[in-house]
Amino acid sequence: MKYGLIKVAAAIPGVRVADVEYNVQQMESHIAQAEGKGAEVIVFPEMSLTGYSCQDLFRQQLLLDKAEEGLLMLLDFTRKLDIIVIVGMPVRIGSKLFNSAVVLQHGTILGLVAKTFLPNYNEFYEKRWFASSTDLQKQEIYLAGSPVTVTNEPQLFRTCDGVCFGIEICEDVWAPLPPSNQLALAGADIIFNLSASNELIGKNEYLHTLLAQQSARMICGYVYASCGFGESTQDVVFGGNALIFENGRLLTQAGRFAIDPQLRIQQIDVDRLRSERQNNTTFRMTPALEPQVIDAKPTTPKEFELLRDVNPHPFIPADEKMTRTCEEILNIQTLALCKRLQHTHCDKAVIGISGGLDSTLALLINVRAFDRLGLSRTGIIGITMPGFGTTDRTHQNAVSLMKSLGITQREISIAKAVKRHFEDIGHNMQHHDVTYENAQARERTQILMDVANQVGAMVIGTGDLSELALGWCTYNGDHMSMYGVNGGVPKTLVQYLIRYVAQLPSFMAQHDTLIDVVDTPISPELTPADADGNIQQKTEDLVGPYELHDFFLYYMVRLGFRPAKIYMLAQHAFKGKYEEGVIKRWLQTFCRRFFSQQFKRSCLPDGPKVGSVSLSPRGDWRMPSDAVSALWLKECEGL
């Protein structure tokens, strides 16, 4: 600082959601630029290390660990730099996770500030993942290997020239009593705000007014950096705002909606601010209780040995609970469908019957729902739609089920329509690629939807949880319906539920067919059978065993374990059944597909949750469609 002027910077770096290494590289570039231009303090957007829009990925241990590793990289990068750097990241303290700003200089952590006011409305549900700074007690923690004192009391940082600054995070400034009020009254010359504010019509104008008024009322400098291009656009857009105010006056701003990274540097006249504050008073500060901290003694690392059993089928109820649990799951699905039919005043349902696992379970749920509502089973219109890969075995099972259950049967071949479609788009029938396969799925969905309109019915979806996790479902094809009864049931559980129903006295007439459905190889039957009429296209040969994928799904989504831990558990759970290389291969497949196929889950139809894991975009799993799988795949590769 010279002549009472301090040079500060607000950065909007390029960002990739959940790709910490990339984000660190972008931040290092901005830090170098700012240092080269003489900036003394630089602030980055909220959650700049991970990306703000990670949603439920903030519960993933891998992402949290990598964020801390990213902080270590920045510490090393700044070791010989004078500039003070303020970065955003998730920080674990005890059993809580905090949306935090970390202050670095000369390769050391000067301090940490946690966000106080957490939005819990519209697009933002931060209380789902983070705790407020009010939940903090003063204590010393270790972050990136360095001791850091954390507290819920106001914190000020002071440069070597005596300039004091405070920090608040995004929503804090929108609160009736922002933390910056106390910070400024306690002596902060400048407030830095790490933000992630989405764009809405009229919001930017209000933001400018808000920050101008806050800097004027507190007679301070206000430096605001909000994330921009690169954050997920799943539901909202982050236009990027770098704003620097001084006592109500805008000094500089970045261009909104820019694709390229931006850096804004400006001087704030601290002497002028201090002169105008001479008559201001301060609020009385109430200190928080300081906990006693007891350090454990160092220990020598020991060789790891897992001493507990690992259930290879976490979704399958224990034998002693099998009957009760299966009945409970079926009741959840049945009552859910009853409510939807009743609410829509609908007494007809259309369902595609393939003779496979999922459509069989969905058909059974339809029958139970119609019986519960006192509706005639003839209101269930089951449609078989044989195509190029349909085998006699699955077709016969489909017809047998419909006939014995007393529902309305229809058969509509898709072969002619799909061939005509291929002619229209110029696709070679002999080229059995994704177009060849998906055209059949979409034709079937079109038939179901149109028949439903024709008879005043609702299309009941059949896709299961495992398929949704892998994205093994055709977009705008078999993953779309008016209500999806199986969306909360993983594939391994579907098999057990059908076996359970087959043993019930009320379904004894369907027993043999149901058991054969379970024993039939899982297949979408979209490519021709072999010369003997047997299924050639087996799903588990293409994407891997469902019991492995369900295992991965449970431990990743339900518990947030990182790939290395999931791999270790799978080795124990499936010892003697799958070689380590096989487990690793399919774990990589799971991670890759789970991330790349989120867009299919973002538009799911309604459907009931039945267990502890759900991928509904409205309930248990909120993940940006643009999240990057690089961290997970990199760890898989190193296993």
XYZ file of C-alpha atoms in Angstrom:
639
model
C 0.000 0.000 0.000
C 1.189 3.492 -0.852
C -0.578 6.785 -0.217
C -3.270 4.914 1.589
C -4.206 2.988 -1.582
C -4.315 -0.793 -1.596
C -4.541 -2.765 -4.806
C -7.059 -5.625 -4.675
C -8.248 -8.195 -7.221
C -11.472 -10.104 -7.889
C -11.071 -13.200 -10.056
C -13.508 -15.301 -12.053
C -11.453 -18.312 -13.124
C -12.469 -21.078 -15.471
C -14.040 -23.919 -13.517
C -14.978 -27.525 -14.056
C -17.440 -28.969 -11.581
C -15.729 -31.434 -9.215
C -12.388 -31.257 -11.089
C -10.101 -29.856 -8.376
C -6.828 -30.163 -10.261
C -8.175 -28.189 -13.201
C -9.604 -25.529 -10.905
C -6.300 -25.165 -9.064
C -4.476 -24.630 -12.351
C -6.908 -21.882 -13.321
C -6.533 -20.200 -9.933
C -2.755 -20.351 -10.066
C -2.856 -18.519 -13.396
C -4.933 -15.702 -11.869
C -2.720 -15.495 -8.792
C 0.379 -15.140 -10.963
C -1.276 -12.412 -13.047
C -2.464 -10.509 -9.987
C 0.922 -10.805 -8.267
C 2.614 -9.567 -11.423
C 0.358 -6.510 -11.448
C 1.041 -5.672 -7.827
C -2.226 -6.765 -6.262
C -1.943 -7.286 -2.519
C -5.112 -9.350 -2.014
C -7.033 -11.528 -4.482
C -10.416 -13.147 -3.848
C -11.924 -16.075 -5.739
C -15.585 -17.183 -5.952
C -17.420 -19.386 -3.477
C -16.274 -23.016 -3.518
C -13.695 -22.110 -6.150
C -11.618 -25.217 -5.467
C -14.403 -27.691 -6.247
C -17.003 -25.646 -8.073
C -20.107 -24.420 -6.274
C -22.687 -26.587 -8.030
C -21.434 -30.000 -6.839
C -24.642 -30.569 -4.838
C -24.680 -34.083 -3.318
C -21.088 -34.628 -4.429
C -20.154 -32.539 -1.388
C -20.979 -35.698 0.556
C -18.337 -37.638 -1.341
C -15.179 -38.320 0.659
C -13.047 -38.252 -2.469
C -14.071 -34.731 -3.419
C -13.448 -33.433 0.099
C -10.036 -35.097 0.233
C -9.103 -33.709 -3.184
C -10.188 -30.215 -2.147
C -7.693 -30.379 0.710
C -5.026 -31.648 -1.672
C -5.867 -28.739 -3.958
C -5.324 -26.383 -1.042
C -1.895 -27.948 -0.511
C -1.052 -27.235 -4.142
C -2.018 -23.586 -3.710
C 0.012 -23.343 -0.530
C 3.048 -24.615 -2.378
C 2.399 -22.271 -5.307
C 2.158 -19.203 -3.042
C 5.167 -20.088 -0.915
C 7.351 -17.370 -2.469
C 4.568 -14.889 -3.250
C 3.564 -11.827 -1.225
C -0.042 -11.713 -2.408
C -2.783 -12.709 0.035
C -5.113 -15.272 -1.537
C -8.720 -15.974 -0.464
C -10.159 -19.217 -1.823
C -13.463 -21.047 -1.281
C -13.706 -24.715 -0.378
C -15.647 -27.261 1.713
C -13.946 -27.923 5.052
C -14.707 -30.772 7.444
C -14.620 -29.820 11.106
C -15.630 -32.640 13.407
C -18.832 -34.192 12.123
C -19.874 -31.111 10.142
C -19.037 -29.670 6.756
C -18.585 -25.920 6.332
C -18.729 -23.688 3.279
C -15.483 -21.864 3.937
C -13.073 -19.166 2.822
C -9.418 -19.942 3.452
C -6.814 -17.152 3.564
C -3.284 -17.962 2.340
C 0.021 -16.127 2.141
C 3.659 -17.208 1.797
C 2.626 -20.852 1.733
C 0.822 -20.683 5.066
C -2.820 -20.595 6.126
C -3.587 -17.333 7.884
C -7.137 -18.286 8.807
C -10.510 -19.708 7.890
C -13.969 -18.125 7.781
C -17.131 -20.235 7.552
C -20.365 -19.100 5.923
C -23.077 -18.015 8.347
C -26.336 -17.757 6.418
C -27.122 -20.840 4.320
C -29.796 -20.567 1.614
C -32.429 -23.285 1.649
C -34.832 -22.243 -1.083
C -35.445 -22.497 -4.818
C -32.287 -23.772 -6.532
C -30.072 -23.673 -3.452
C -30.299 -26.092 -0.549
C -27.005 -25.493 1.256
C -28.406 -26.626 4.600
C -28.573 -30.066 3.005
C -24.772 -30.214 2.967
C -23.305 -27.512 5.188
C -23.454 -26.269 8.753
C -23.487 -22.582 9.667
C -20.581 -20.772 11.308
C -22.868 -20.410 14.311
C -22.322 -24.152 14.885
C -18.590 -23.591 15.329
C -16.804 -23.353 18.633
C -13.362 -21.833 18.884
C -10.838 -24.600 18.377
C -7.686 -25.564 16.545
C -7.957 -27.911 13.586
C -5.514 -29.261 11.046
C -6.168 -28.304 7.443
C -3.806 -29.396 4.697
C -1.402 -30.418 7.441
C -1.370 -26.975 9.069
C -2.872 -25.918 12.407
C -5.714 -23.418 11.972
C -7.840 -21.760 14.628
C -11.529 -21.702 13.742
C -14.207 -19.704 15.505
C -17.710 -18.305 15.135
C -16.539 -14.912 16.381
C -15.835 -12.072 13.940
C -12.370 -12.362 12.413
C -10.234 -9.632 10.967
C -7.108 -10.038 8.838
C -4.454 -7.348 8.751
C -1.827 -6.743 6.087
C 1.725 -5.719 6.890
C 0.691 -2.135 6.148
C -2.076 -2.313 8.716
C -5.041 -2.599 6.358
C -7.777 -4.682 7.998
C -10.173 -6.802 6.008
C -13.005 -9.177 6.759
C -14.741 -11.927 4.814
C -18.322 -12.979 4.238
C -19.685 -15.521 1.822
C -22.474 -14.960 -0.726
C -25.815 -15.198 1.112
C -24.287 -13.493 4.157
C -24.607 -10.071 2.541
C -28.274 -10.677 1.698
C -29.165 -11.273 5.358
C -30.967 -8.617 7.443
C -27.841 -8.328 9.627
C -24.869 -9.307 7.455
C -21.621 -10.382 9.135
C -19.943 -7.470 7.337
C -21.808 -5.087 9.660
C -19.916 -6.378 12.681
C -16.697 -6.785 10.724
C -16.722 -3.197 9.535
C -17.676 -1.837 12.957
C -14.837 -3.901 14.420
C -12.358 -2.217 12.098
C -12.446 -3.907 8.685
C -11.498 -1.442 5.951
C -12.473 -3.857 3.193
C -14.944 -6.745 2.942
C -14.234 -9.585 0.556
C -17.191 -11.671 -0.566
C -16.793 -15.103 -2.159
C -20.068 -15.715 -3.963
C -22.018 -18.024 -6.261
C -25.053 -16.029 -7.309
C -27.184 -17.244 -10.195
C -28.633 -15.000 -12.860
C -32.297 -13.983 -12.910
C -34.070 -11.127 -14.635
C -33.548 -7.993 -12.543
C -31.297 -9.688 -9.976
C -28.056 -8.097 -11.180
C -29.431 -4.601 -10.771
C -30.578 -5.442 -7.257
C -27.148 -6.950 -6.461
C -25.396 -3.727 -7.532
C -27.733 -1.689 -5.352
C -27.246 -4.039 -2.407
C -23.443 -3.954 -2.553
C -23.331 -0.218 -3.165
C -25.559 0.392 -0.131
C -23.597 -2.008 2.058
C -20.257 -0.425 1.216
C -21.751 3.036 1.757
C -23.470 2.188 5.050
C -20.344 0.502 6.407
C -17.999 3.064 4.814
C -15.794 0.323 3.462
C -14.382 -1.195 0.350
C -16.337 -4.183 -0.912
C -14.734 -6.736 -3.242
C -17.127 -9.299 -4.682
C -16.254 -12.346 -6.813
C -19.012 -14.645 -8.060
C -18.564 -17.796 -10.150
C -19.221 -17.805 -13.860
C -18.833 -19.959 -16.948
C -18.023 -23.585 -16.193
C -20.418 -24.061 -13.293
C -23.239 -26.485 -13.974
C -26.156 -25.107 -15.956
C -28.431 -27.948 -14.874
C -31.071 -25.574 -13.514
C -29.451 -22.122 -13.230
C -26.789 -20.028 -14.930
C -23.917 -18.300 -13.163
C -23.018 -15.239 -15.234
C -19.878 -14.230 -13.352
C -19.588 -10.994 -11.395
C -16.359 -9.318 -10.293
C -17.298 -6.084 -8.551
C -15.215 -3.644 -6.508
C -17.006 -0.881 -4.566
C -15.722 1.884 -2.345
C -18.113 3.659 -0.011
C -21.075 3.204 -2.332
C -19.211 3.827 -5.584
C -18.539 1.151 -8.179
C -14.856 1.239 -9.118
C -14.726 -1.622 -11.618
C -16.699 -4.610 -12.791
C -16.254 -7.636 -15.042
C -18.390 -8.316 -18.077
C -21.224 -10.705 -17.303
C -21.858 -13.918 -19.246
C -18.269 -14.096 -20.441
C -16.912 -17.487 -21.493
C -13.293 -16.559 -20.834
C -11.867 -16.142 -17.311
C -11.780 -12.602 -15.950
C -9.646 -10.664 -13.484
C -10.447 -7.189 -12.166
C -7.858 -5.178 -10.244
C -8.458 -1.804 -8.608
C -7.194 0.407 -5.816
C -9.213 1.201 -2.716
C -8.462 4.383 -0.793
C -8.207 3.172 2.780
C -7.146 6.571 4.151
C -10.340 8.133 2.844
C -12.484 5.396 4.328
C -10.843 5.756 7.729
C -11.295 9.477 7.685
C -15.012 9.146 7.052
C -15.404 6.572 9.838
C -14.111 8.748 12.640
C -17.487 9.239 14.269
C -18.700 5.616 14.012
C -19.143 3.328 17.038
C -18.861 -0.450 17.290
C -21.131 -3.235 18.405
C -20.166 -5.012 21.558
C -18.708 -8.424 20.698
C -19.864 -11.470 22.684
C -17.101 -14.099 22.697
C -17.872 -17.761 22.108
C -16.905 -20.468 24.573
C -13.437 -21.841 23.968
C -13.288 -25.640 24.125
C -10.473 -27.543 25.698
C -8.412 -29.395 23.112
C -6.546 -32.556 23.974
C -3.989 -33.883 21.533
C -3.502 -37.593 20.996
C -0.009 -39.069 21.070
C 1.660 -40.027 17.785
C 1.280 -43.653 16.739
C 3.211 -45.935 14.417
C 1.266 -46.884 11.276
C 0.111 -50.498 11.244
C -0.625 -52.798 8.323
C -4.314 -52.660 7.459
C -6.525 -55.711 7.869
C -10.316 -55.717 7.460
C -11.841 -57.637 10.379
C -15.551 -57.318 9.543
C -17.860 -58.997 7.064
C -19.017 -57.135 3.971
C -22.429 -57.945 2.522
C -22.088 -58.346 -1.263
C -25.791 -57.545 -1.703
C -26.507 -54.494 0.470
C -29.944 -53.922 -1.073
C -31.174 -57.454 -0.355
C -32.923 -57.964 2.993
C -31.608 -60.600 5.367
C -33.315 -63.993 5.190
C -35.178 -63.467 8.447
C -36.559 -60.162 7.155
C -37.110 -61.197 3.549
C -40.878 -61.734 3.662
C -41.659 -58.607 5.664
C -39.326 -56.389 3.664
C -40.476 -57.622 0.257
C -44.097 -57.080 1.212
C -43.294 -53.608 2.483
C -41.538 -52.667 -0.756
C -44.417 -53.980 -2.854
C -46.873 -52.035 -0.701
C -44.896 -48.825 -1.151
C -44.929 -49.252 -4.919
C -48.577 -50.301 -4.947
C -49.849 -47.461 -2.771
C -47.820 -44.955 -4.752
C -49.467 -46.061 -7.983
C -52.899 -46.137 -6.325
C -52.501 -42.522 -5.292
C -51.379 -41.405 -8.734
C -54.243 -43.224 -10.469
C -56.765 -41.845 -8.014
C -55.392 -38.303 -8.182
C -55.574 -38.264 -11.986
C -59.024 -39.943 -12.013
C -57.528 -42.615 -14.235
C -58.879 -46.156 -14.390
C -56.587 -47.419 -17.144
C -52.867 -48.052 -17.353
C -50.682 -48.886 -20.337
C -47.512 -50.885 -19.825
C -45.027 -52.461 -22.210
C -44.527 -56.145 -21.406
C -41.234 -57.603 -22.633
C -41.048 -60.761 -20.553
C -38.052 -59.315 -18.714
C -37.528 -58.546 -15.033
C -38.516 -54.895 -14.880
C -41.700 -55.023 -16.909
C -42.763 -58.118 -14.973
C -42.390 -56.361 -11.621
C -44.181 -53.283 -12.939
C -47.030 -55.487 -14.206
C -47.361 -57.133 -10.811
C -47.521 -53.718 -9.153
C -50.227 -52.640 -11.592
C -52.292 -55.727 -10.807
C -51.957 -55.154 -7.064
C -52.910 -51.480 -7.438
C -55.979 -52.176 -9.565
C -57.088 -54.880 -7.148
C -56.600 -52.513 -4.198
C -58.653 -49.792 -5.895
C -61.374 -52.209 -6.911
C -60.735 -51.603 -10.601
C -61.084 -54.248 -13.284
C -57.783 -55.742 -14.389
C -58.959 -55.301 -17.963
C -58.112 -51.628 -17.458
C -54.462 -52.645 -17.559
C -53.446 -52.667 -21.213
C -50.335 -54.796 -21.590
C -48.626 -54.391 -24.939
C -46.002 -56.710 -26.346
C -43.948 -55.043 -29.053
C -41.729 -57.659 -30.706
C -38.730 -56.315 -32.574
C -35.557 -57.504 -34.211
C -34.122 -59.109 -31.059
C -37.236 -60.517 -29.396
C -36.874 -64.194 -28.545
C -39.590 -66.810 -28.224
C -38.747 -67.324 -24.567
C -39.385 -63.743 -23.452
C -42.349 -63.318 -25.783
C -44.040 -66.441 -24.481
C -43.440 -65.394 -20.883
C -44.957 -61.973 -21.599
C -48.063 -63.436 -23.232
C -48.455 -66.069 -20.535
C -48.329 -63.485 -17.745
C -50.862 -61.182 -19.372
C -53.267 -64.013 -20.104
C -53.081 -65.600 -16.665
C -53.399 -62.258 -14.866
C -56.522 -61.352 -16.817
C -55.380 -58.024 -18.219
C -56.084 -56.645 -21.703
C -53.534 -57.923 -24.207
C -52.288 -56.183 -27.307
C -49.440 -57.036 -29.636
C -47.951 -54.411 -31.912
C -44.829 -55.318 -33.864
C -42.339 -52.469 -34.207
C -40.408 -54.064 -37.083
C -42.255 -52.409 -39.959
C -42.311 -48.955 -38.401
C -38.629 -49.047 -37.440
C -37.595 -50.273 -40.900
C -39.514 -47.388 -42.443
C -37.861 -45.027 -39.991
C -34.428 -46.316 -40.977
C -35.309 -45.713 -44.615
C -36.402 -42.174 -43.765
C -33.167 -41.302 -41.961
C -30.930 -43.333 -44.246
C -29.683 -45.873 -41.723
C -28.286 -49.250 -42.777
C -30.311 -52.052 -41.173
C -27.192 -54.193 -40.991
C -25.398 -51.615 -38.875
C -26.361 -52.666 -35.351
C -25.188 -49.504 -33.612
C -26.770 -47.232 -31.001
C -29.137 -45.803 -33.612
C -30.322 -49.291 -34.478
C -30.974 -50.050 -30.816
C -32.404 -46.769 -29.588
C -34.800 -46.379 -32.512
C -36.555 -49.518 -31.295
C -36.803 -48.267 -27.708
C -38.191 -44.917 -28.828
C -40.688 -46.544 -31.166
C -41.974 -48.637 -28.290
C -42.336 -45.574 -26.074
C -44.192 -43.749 -28.832
C -46.625 -46.644 -29.140
C -47.235 -46.738 -25.401
C -47.787 -42.987 -25.164
C -50.122 -42.884 -28.155
C -52.169 -45.866 -27.003
C -52.450 -44.226 -23.592
C -53.847 -41.111 -25.233
C -56.123 -43.257 -27.337
C -57.748 -45.013 -24.385
C -57.349 -42.327 -21.715
C -54.688 -44.187 -19.757
C -51.412 -43.553 -17.971
C -48.129 -45.050 -19.196
C -46.407 -46.869 -16.346
C -42.624 -46.880 -16.536
C -40.612 -50.029 -15.877
C -36.988 -48.842 -15.586
C -35.160 -49.667 -12.358
C -32.658 -47.910 -10.100
C -29.621 -49.787 -11.418
C -30.380 -48.826 -15.001
C -30.756 -45.196 -13.945
C -27.410 -45.282 -12.141
C -25.659 -46.599 -15.253
C -27.730 -44.642 -17.739
C -28.580 -47.994 -19.353
C -31.822 -46.614 -20.694
C -32.674 -44.817 -23.890
C -33.141 -41.072 -23.470
C -36.725 -40.205 -24.373
C -37.258 -43.923 -24.761
C -37.617 -46.580 -22.110
C -36.611 -44.204 -19.308
C -39.619 -41.971 -19.938
C -43.164 -42.557 -18.730
C -46.020 -40.876 -16.883
C -45.135 -42.643 -13.624
C -42.167 -44.904 -12.892
C -42.966 -47.511 -10.247
C -39.550 -49.242 -10.336
C -37.290 -46.175 -10.175
C -36.330 -46.840 -6.553
C -35.688 -50.581 -6.911
C -32.199 -51.864 -7.887
C -31.898 -54.756 -10.300
C -30.724 -57.282 -7.702
C -33.779 -56.505 -5.590
C -36.130 -56.787 -8.578
C -35.135 -60.434 -8.875
C -35.853 -61.126 -5.208
C -39.210 -59.346 -5.338
C -40.388 -61.426 -8.293
C -39.248 -64.624 -6.601
C -41.157 -63.554 -3.506
C -44.354 -62.885 -5.453
C -44.001 -66.241 -7.219
C -44.308 -67.964 -3.829
C -47.526 -66.166 -2.842
C -50.735 -68.284 -2.979
C -52.509 -65.583 -4.990
C -49.894 -65.857 -7.762
C -49.411 -69.625 -7.894
C -50.835 -69.731 -11.426
C -47.954 -67.503 -12.537
C -45.277 -69.267 -10.478
C -43.446 -71.104 -13.246
C -43.498 -68.144 -15.608
C -42.243 -65.753 -12.938
C -39.354 -68.056 -12.025
C -38.413 -68.393 -15.686
C -38.417 -64.603 -16.028
C -35.914 -64.403 -13.160
C -33.757 -67.119 -14.718
C -33.718 -65.501 -18.179
C -30.486 -63.618 -19.026
C -30.961 -59.861 -18.640
C -31.136 -58.268 -22.074
C -32.762 -55.329 -23.856
C -33.198 -57.680 -26.854
C -32.403 -54.996 -29.398
C -30.085 -57.050 -31.592
C -31.033 -60.314 -33.339
C -30.886 -63.648 -31.496
C -28.467 -66.380 -32.533
C -29.282 -69.139 -35.023
C -30.966 -71.154 -32.290
C -33.152 -68.279 -31.169
C -31.185 -67.605 -27.989
C -30.412 -64.163 -26.574
C -27.088 -62.841 -27.849
C -27.157 -59.336 -26.356
C -26.620 -59.877 -22.638
C -26.578 -56.682 -20.597
C -24.138 -57.899 -17.984
C -21.603 -58.793 -20.690
C -21.778 -55.179 -21.887
C -21.926 -53.076 -18.723
C -20.927 -55.578 -16.067
C -22.619 -57.687 -13.389
C -25.517 -55.894 -11.740
C -24.566 -57.259 -8.341
C -21.270 -55.376 -8.636
C -22.924 -52.194 -9.858
C -25.530 -52.314 -7.108
C -22.705 -52.757 -4.607
C -20.880 -49.730 -6.050
C -24.112 -47.715 -6.115
C -24.873 -48.372 -2.471
C -21.470 -47.442 -1.114
C -20.970 -44.415 -3.346
C -24.390 -42.789 -3.059
C -25.592 -44.021 0.319
C -22.301 -43.637 2.196
C -20.217 -41.367 -0.013
C -17.195 -43.660 -0.057
C -14.377 -42.977 -2.487
C -13.444 -45.532 -5.183
C -10.418 -46.844 -3.295
C -12.534 -47.803 -0.310
C -15.336 -49.246 -2.441
C -12.765 -51.331 -4.305
C -11.301 -52.655 -1.049
C -14.760 -53.588 0.258
C -15.705 -55.257 -3.029
C -12.523 -57.330 -2.938
C -13.623 -58.745 0.408
C -17.310 -59.061 -0.459
C -16.750 -60.890 -3.763
C -13.565 -62.773 -2.902
C -13.437 -65.977 -4.891
C -16.144 -64.850 -7.317
C -14.543 -61.950 -9.180
C -10.864 -61.298 -9.769
C -9.481 -57.949 -8.647
C -8.991 -56.808 -12.239
C -12.639 -57.533 -13.028
C -13.846 -55.509 -10.051
C -11.594 -52.600 -11.005
C -12.788 -52.665 -14.608
C -16.445 -52.496 -13.724
C -15.865 -49.913 -10.993
C -14.305 -47.674 -13.630
C -17.289 -48.325 -15.867
C -19.678 -47.453 -13.059
C -17.943 -44.178 -12.213
C -17.708 -43.113 -15.837
C -21.312 -43.908 -16.666
C -22.689 -42.590 -13.361
C -21.316 -39.131 -14.095
C -21.912 -38.994 -17.839
C -25.540 -40.166 -17.608
C -26.825 -37.775 -14.941
C -28.797 -35.844 -17.589
C -31.107 -38.832 -17.912
C -31.857 -38.702 -14.198
C -32.433 -34.948 -14.174
C -35.688 -35.352 -16.119
C -37.064 -38.478 -14.480
C -40.822 -38.906 -14.122
C -42.301 -39.184 -10.645
C -41.908 -42.491 -8.868
C -41.766 -43.827 -5.299
C -38.644 -44.129 -3.184
C -38.521 -47.551 -1.558
C -35.121 -47.771 0.129
C -32.206 -45.778 1.475
C -30.866 -44.998 -1.997
C -32.768 -43.010 -4.574
C -31.658 -41.089 -7.644
C -34.690 -38.852 -7.904
C -33.592 -35.329 -8.908
C -36.300 -33.984 -6.586
C -35.292 -35.926 -3.503
C -32.203 -37.857 -2.552
C -29.757 -37.171 -5.371
C -29.111 -33.697 -6.676
C -26.084 -33.753 -8.892
C -25.208 -31.384 -11.733
C -25.344 -32.995 -15.139
C -22.055 -31.282 -15.976
C -20.062 -32.699 -13.039
C -16.688 -34.119 -14.057
C -15.692 -37.696 -13.208
C -11.947 -37.060 -13.507
C -11.222 -37.425 -9.774
C -13.061 -40.716 -9.473
C -11.615 -42.194 -12.663
C -8.109 -41.117 -11.756
C -8.386 -42.878 -8.418
C -9.787 -45.967 -10.149
C -6.829 -46.020 -12.521
C -4.433 -45.961 -9.587
C -6.003 -48.918 -7.799
